[in-house]
Amino acid sequence: MKLTFIGAGNMAEAIVAGILDKKVVDPWNVCVADISHERLQLFESRHNVKTLSENAAAVAKADVVVLAVKPQVFPTVWPEIERALESDALVISIMAGIPSAKISAGKSIRVVRVMPNTPSLVGEGASGIAAGEYATGDDLSVASELMGAVGTTVVVKESEIDAVTALSGSGPAYVFYLLEGMLEAAEKMGLNQEISRELALATVIGAARLMQETGEDADALRKKVTSKGGTTEAAVNTLQAHDVKESIVSALLAAQARSRELANG
Ligand SMILES: NC(=O)c1ccc[n+]([C@@H]2O[C@H](COP(=O)([O-])OP(=O)(O)OC[C@H]3O[C@@H](n4cnc5c(N)ncnc54)[C@H](OP(=O)(O)O)[C@@H]3O)[C@@H](O)[C@H]2O)c1
């Protein structure tokens, strides 16, 4: 499989590092194109892959092209790529808010859309993967294998991508927001910053792993640590008095609505 990345940014680097580490592809079959000479040099020295500053030259002969530029540059980048694309090439787009139909634009180009999230940068990502109109089951497998090198993958319908964006795409920000609050409180309570950070991070990771490994629901696990008249109950009562859960639900619905708006241009 000859694989070309258009855009040598953070996300492309995470995926390239992951697939090389997991030996999904060999470095000599990976090509990366970007307008930034510095980024290309970094990919060459760190990952030993081929680099090109010409997008069109980079996609010629590629079996799979990963669009990893910001959505704003898609309208300028796509026409030059499309002309040079092999007729049987698979296009995998990680760009937020660009529907597959906008990429295939009336032609039968096989497009798979991926919504990753930033923990992919440390190999702990969560990606929703959706087939465009002409993509096959094999194309979904290729995308799942690539993204599986940097975390968890799930296959969804393209109509569900806005919900995936709201849940896991933007999701890390909600967890960071929770951590901001926990750490601000820790400071108010006089705890040392380093110790607070260590305890808060271990708590978030540990709670997620407990839920994952026990298979129990979040509310069941929460009730287990909430004894009557205890400290956790005092905290949870305060959260409930402020409608925190309802606010989280509204926040995700707002993210989904914004994702739809962006996709509709
Ligand atoms: N759900 C999420 O949390 C999430 C997370 C990350 C990424 N994404 C998606 O992943 C994509 C990449 O994100 P990123 O964070 O990796 O972005 P990034 O770091 O900005 O990388 C994009 C790269 O493309 C380069 N570029 C700009 N114009 C170009 C052109 N005409 N031809 C070739 N390369 C060009 C940029 O160079 P310059 O910097 O010099 O412009 C930059 O090196 C985005 O579309 C984003 O929506 C989603």
Coordinates of C-alpha atoms and ligand atoms in Angstrom, one line a residue:
M1 CA 0.0 0.0 0.0
K2 CA 1.4 3.4 -1.1
L3 CA 0.2 6.0 1.3
T4 CA 0.3 9.8 0.9
F5 CA -0.5 12.4 3.6
I6 CA -1.5 15.9 2.4
G7 CA -0.6 18.1 5.3
A8 CA 2.3 17.3 7.6
G9 CA 0.7 18.6 10.8
N10 CA 0.3 17.2 14.3
M11 CA -2.4 14.8 13.4
A12 CA -0.5 13.4 10.3
E13 CA 2.6 13.0 12.5
A14 CA 0.7 11.1 15.1
I15 CA -0.8 8.7 12.5
V16 CA 2.5 8.3 10.7
A17 CA 4.4 7.5 13.9
G18 CA 1.6 5.0 14.9
I19 CA 1.5 3.1 11.7
L20 CA 5.3 2.9 11.4
D21 CA 5.6 1.8 15.0
K22 CA 2.8 -0.9 14.5
K23 CA 4.4 -1.8 11.1
V24 CA 1.1 -1.2 9.3
V25 CA 3.1 0.1 6.4
D26 CA 6.8 0.4 5.6
P27 CA 8.4 3.9 5.7
W28 CA 9.4 3.8 2.0
N29 CA 5.7 3.4 1.1
V30 CA 4.8 6.6 3.0
C31 CA 4.9 10.0 1.4
V32 CA 4.1 13.3 3.1
A33 CA 3.4 16.6 1.4
D34 CA 3.2 20.1 3.0
I35 CA 3.9 23.7 2.1
S36 CA 6.2 23.9 5.2
H37 CA 9.8 22.9 4.4
E38 CA 10.5 22.6 8.2
R39 CA 7.6 20.1 8.7
L40 CA 8.9 18.0 5.8
Q41 CA 12.4 18.0 7.2
L42 CA 11.1 16.9 10.5
F43 CA 9.2 14.0 8.9
E44 CA 12.3 12.9 7.0
S45 CA 14.6 13.0 10.0
R46 CA 12.1 11.7 12.6
H47 CA 10.2 9.1 10.5
N48 CA 12.4 8.4 7.5
V49 CA 9.5 8.8 5.1
K50 CA 9.5 10.4 1.6
T51 CA 8.5 14.1 1.5
L52 CA 7.4 16.4 -1.3
S53 CA 6.3 20.0 -1.4
E54 CA 4.1 19.4 -4.5
N55 CA 0.7 17.9 -3.5
A56 CA -0.1 16.7 -7.0
A57 CA 3.3 14.8 -7.4
A58 CA 2.7 13.3 -3.9
V59 CA -0.7 11.8 -4.8
A60 CA 0.4 10.4 -8.2
K61 CA 0.7 6.6 -7.8
A62 CA -0.7 6.6 -4.2
D63 CA -3.2 3.9 -3.3
V64 CA -4.4 5.8 -0.3
V65 CA -4.4 9.6 0.1
V66 CA -5.0 11.0 3.6
L67 CA -6.3 14.6 3.6
A68 CA -4.8 16.0 6.8
V69 CA -4.9 19.7 6.1
K70 CA -7.2 22.2 7.9
P71 CA -10.7 22.3 6.4
Q72 CA -10.2 26.0 5.4
V73 CA -7.5 25.1 2.9
F74 CA -9.5 22.2 1.3
P75 CA -10.9 24.4 -1.4
T76 CA -7.5 25.4 -2.6
V77 CA -5.8 22.0 -2.1
W78 CA -8.4 19.7 -3.5
P79 CA -8.5 20.8 -7.2
E80 CA -4.7 20.2 -7.6
I81 CA -4.9 16.8 -5.9
E82 CA -8.0 15.6 -7.7
R83 CA -6.4 16.1 -11.1
A84 CA -3.4 13.9 -10.2
L85 CA -5.4 11.2 -8.2
E86 CA -5.2 7.6 -9.5
S87 CA -8.6 6.5 -10.6
D88 CA -8.7 3.7 -8.0
A89 CA -7.2 5.6 -5.1
L90 CA -8.9 5.7 -1.8
V91 CA -9.3 9.1 -0.1
I92 CA -9.3 9.2 3.7
S93 CA -10.3 12.6 5.1
I94 CA -9.6 13.6 8.7
M95 CA -10.8 17.1 8.1
A96 CA -13.6 18.2 10.4
G97 CA -16.8 19.5 8.8
I98 CA -16.2 18.5 5.1
P99 CA -18.8 15.9 4.0
S100 CA -17.6 13.1 1.7
A101 CA -20.0 14.3 -1.0
K102 CA -18.1 17.6 -1.1
I103 CA -14.9 15.6 -1.8
S104 CA -16.2 13.2 -4.4
A105 CA -18.2 16.1 -5.9
G106 CA -20.4 14.1 -8.3
K107 CA -17.5 11.7 -9.2
S108 CA -17.3 8.1 -8.0
I109 CA -14.3 8.8 -5.8
R110 CA -14.1 6.4 -2.8
V111 CA -14.0 8.6 0.3
V112 CA -13.8 7.5 4.0
R113 CA -14.3 10.2 6.6
V114 CA -12.5 10.0 10.0
M115 CA -13.2 12.1 13.1
P116 CA -10.2 11.6 15.3
N117 CA -9.4 13.3 18.6
T118 CA -6.2 14.8 20.1
P119 CA -5.3 11.9 22.4
S120 CA -4.3 10.2 19.1
L121 CA -1.1 12.2 19.6
V122 CA -0.3 9.9 22.5
G123 CA -1.7 6.7 20.9
E124 CA -4.9 6.9 23.0
G125 CA -7.3 8.4 20.4
A126 CA -10.9 7.6 19.6
S127 CA -11.9 7.8 16.0
G128 CA -15.3 7.5 14.3
I129 CA -15.0 6.2 10.8
A130 CA -17.7 6.6 8.1
A131 CA -17.9 5.4 4.5
G132 CA -18.8 7.9 1.8
E133 CA -21.2 6.9 -1.0
Y134 CA -18.6 4.9 -3.0
A135 CA -16.4 3.5 -0.3
T136 CA -16.4 -0.2 0.3
G137 CA -16.1 -2.4 3.3
D138 CA -12.4 -3.0 2.4
D139 CA -11.9 0.8 2.4
L140 CA -13.4 1.0 6.0
S141 CA -11.0 -1.7 7.0
V142 CA -8.0 0.2 5.6
A143 CA -9.0 3.4 7.5
S144 CA -9.7 1.3 10.7
E145 CA -6.2 -0.2 10.4
L146 CA -4.5 3.2 10.0
M147 CA -6.4 4.9 12.8
G148 CA -6.2 1.8 15.0
A149 CA -2.5 2.5 15.2
V150 CA -3.3 5.6 17.3
G151 CA -6.2 4.4 19.4
T152 CA -9.8 3.0 19.4
T153 CA -11.9 3.1 16.2
V154 CA -15.6 2.6 15.6
V155 CA -17.4 2.5 12.3
V156 CA -20.5 4.8 12.1
K157 CA -22.8 6.1 9.4
E158 CA -21.7 9.4 7.9
S159 CA -24.9 11.0 9.3
E160 CA -23.6 10.2 12.8
I161 CA -20.3 12.0 12.3
D162 CA -21.6 15.2 13.8
A163 CA -22.6 13.3 16.9
V164 CA -19.1 11.7 17.0
T165 CA -17.6 15.1 16.7
A166 CA -19.6 16.3 19.7
L167 CA -18.9 13.2 21.8
S168 CA -15.3 12.2 21.2
G169 CA -13.9 14.8 18.7
S170 CA -14.5 17.7 21.1
G171 CA -14.7 15.3 24.1
P172 CA -11.1 15.8 25.4
A173 CA -12.0 19.5 26.0
Y174 CA -14.8 18.6 28.4
V175 CA -12.5 16.4 30.4
F176 CA -9.9 19.2 30.5
Y177 CA -12.6 21.5 31.7
L178 CA -13.5 19.1 34.5
L179 CA -9.7 18.9 35.4
E180 CA -9.5 22.7 35.4
G181 CA -12.2 22.8 38.0
M182 CA -10.7 20.0 40.1
L183 CA -7.3 21.6 40.1
E184 CA -8.6 25.1 40.9
A185 CA -10.4 23.5 43.9
A186 CA -7.2 21.7 44.9
E187 CA -5.3 25.0 44.9
K188 CA -8.0 26.6 47.1
M189 CA -7.7 23.7 49.5
G190 CA -4.0 24.4 49.8
L191 CA -2.7 21.2 48.0
N192 CA 0.7 21.3 46.3
Q193 CA 0.3 21.8 42.5
E194 CA 2.4 18.8 41.5
I195 CA 0.6 16.5 43.9
S196 CA -2.8 17.7 42.8
R197 CA -2.0 17.2 39.1
E198 CA -0.8 13.6 39.8
L199 CA -3.9 12.8 41.8
A200 CA -6.4 14.4 39.5
L201 CA -4.9 12.7 36.3
A202 CA -4.7 9.3 38.0
T203 CA -8.4 9.8 39.1
V204 CA -9.6 10.5 35.6
I205 CA -7.6 7.7 34.0
G206 CA -8.5 5.3 36.8
A207 CA -12.2 6.1 36.7
A208 CA -12.3 5.5 32.9
R209 CA -10.5 2.3 33.3
L210 CA -12.7 1.1 36.1
M211 CA -15.8 1.7 33.9
Q212 CA -14.1 0.1 30.9
E213 CA -12.9 -3.0 32.8
T214 CA -16.0 -3.7 34.9
G215 CA -18.4 -2.9 32.0
E216 CA -20.7 -1.2 34.6
D217 CA -22.7 2.0 33.8
A218 CA -21.4 5.4 34.9
D219 CA -24.4 6.0 37.3
A220 CA -24.0 2.6 39.0
L221 CA -20.3 3.3 39.6
R222 CA -21.1 6.8 40.9
K223 CA -23.7 5.4 43.3
K224 CA -21.2 2.9 44.6
V225 CA -18.9 5.7 45.8
T226 CA -21.7 7.9 47.1
S227 CA -22.5 6.8 50.6
K228 CA -25.4 8.4 52.4
G229 CA -24.3 11.5 54.3
G230 CA -20.7 11.2 53.0
T231 CA -18.3 13.5 51.3
T232 CA -19.1 12.4 47.7
E233 CA -22.8 12.9 48.3
A234 CA -22.1 16.5 49.4
A235 CA -20.2 17.0 46.1
V236 CA -22.8 15.3 43.9
N237 CA -25.7 17.2 45.6
T238 CA -23.9 20.5 44.7
L239 CA -23.4 19.3 41.1
Q240 CA -27.0 18.4 40.8
A241 CA -28.2 21.7 42.3
H242 CA -26.3 23.4 39.5
D243 CA -27.7 21.1 36.8
V244 CA -24.2 20.1 35.7
K245 CA -25.4 17.0 33.9
E246 CA -28.1 18.9 32.0
S247 CA -25.4 21.5 31.1
I248 CA -23.1 18.7 29.7
V249 CA -26.0 17.3 27.6
S250 CA -26.8 20.8 26.2
A251 CA -23.1 21.4 25.5
L252 CA -22.8 18.2 23.4
L253 CA -26.0 19.0 21.5
A254 CA -24.6 22.5 20.8
A255 CA -21.4 20.9 19.5
Q256 CA -23.4 18.6 17.2
A257 CA -25.5 21.5 15.9
R258 CA -22.3 23.5 15.2
S259 CA -20.7 20.6 13.4
R260 CA -23.8 20.3 11.2
E261 CA -23.7 24.0 10.5
L262 CA -20.0 23.8 9.5
A263 CA -20.7 20.8 7.2
N264 CA -23.5 22.7 5.5
G265 CA -21.0 25.5 4.7
Ligands
LIG1 N1 -11.3 16.0 16.3 C1 -10.1 16.6 16.6 O1 -9.8 16.8 17.7 C2 -9.1 16.8 15.5 C3 -7.9 16.9 16.0 C4 -6.9 17.2 15.2 C5 -7.2 17.3 13.8 N2 -8.4 17.2 13.3 C6 -8.5 17.4 11.9 O2 -7.3 17.0 11.3 C7 -6.8 17.9 10.3 C8 -5.4 18.3 10.6 O3 -5.2 18.9 11.9 P1 -3.8 19.2 12.5 O4 -4.1 19.6 13.9 O5 -2.8 18.1 12.2 O6 -3.5 20.6 11.6 P2 -2.0 21.3 11.4 O7 -1.1 20.9 12.5 O8 -2.3 22.7 11.2 O9 -1.6 20.6 10.1 C9 -2.0 20.9 8.8 C10 -0.7 21.1 7.9 O10 -1.1 21.3 6.6 C11 -0.2 22.3 6.1 N3 -0.8 23.0 4.9 C12 -1.4 24.2 4.8 N4 -1.7 24.5 3.5 C13 -1.3 23.4 2.8 C14 -1.3 23.1 1.4 N5 -1.8 24.0 0.5 N6 -0.7 22.0 1.0 C15 -0.2 21.1 1.9 N7 -0.1 21.3 3.2 C16 -0.7 22.5 3.7 C17 0.0 23.3 7.2 O11 1.1 24.1 7.0 P3 1.1 25.6 7.7 O12 1.0 25.3 9.2 O13 2.4 26.2 7.3 O14 -0.1 26.3 7.2 C18 0.2 22.2 8.4 O15 1.6 21.8 8.4 C19 -7.8 19.1 10.4 O16 -8.6 19.1 9.2 C20 -8.6 18.9 11.6 O17 -9.9 19.3 11.4 C21 -9.4 16.9 14.2

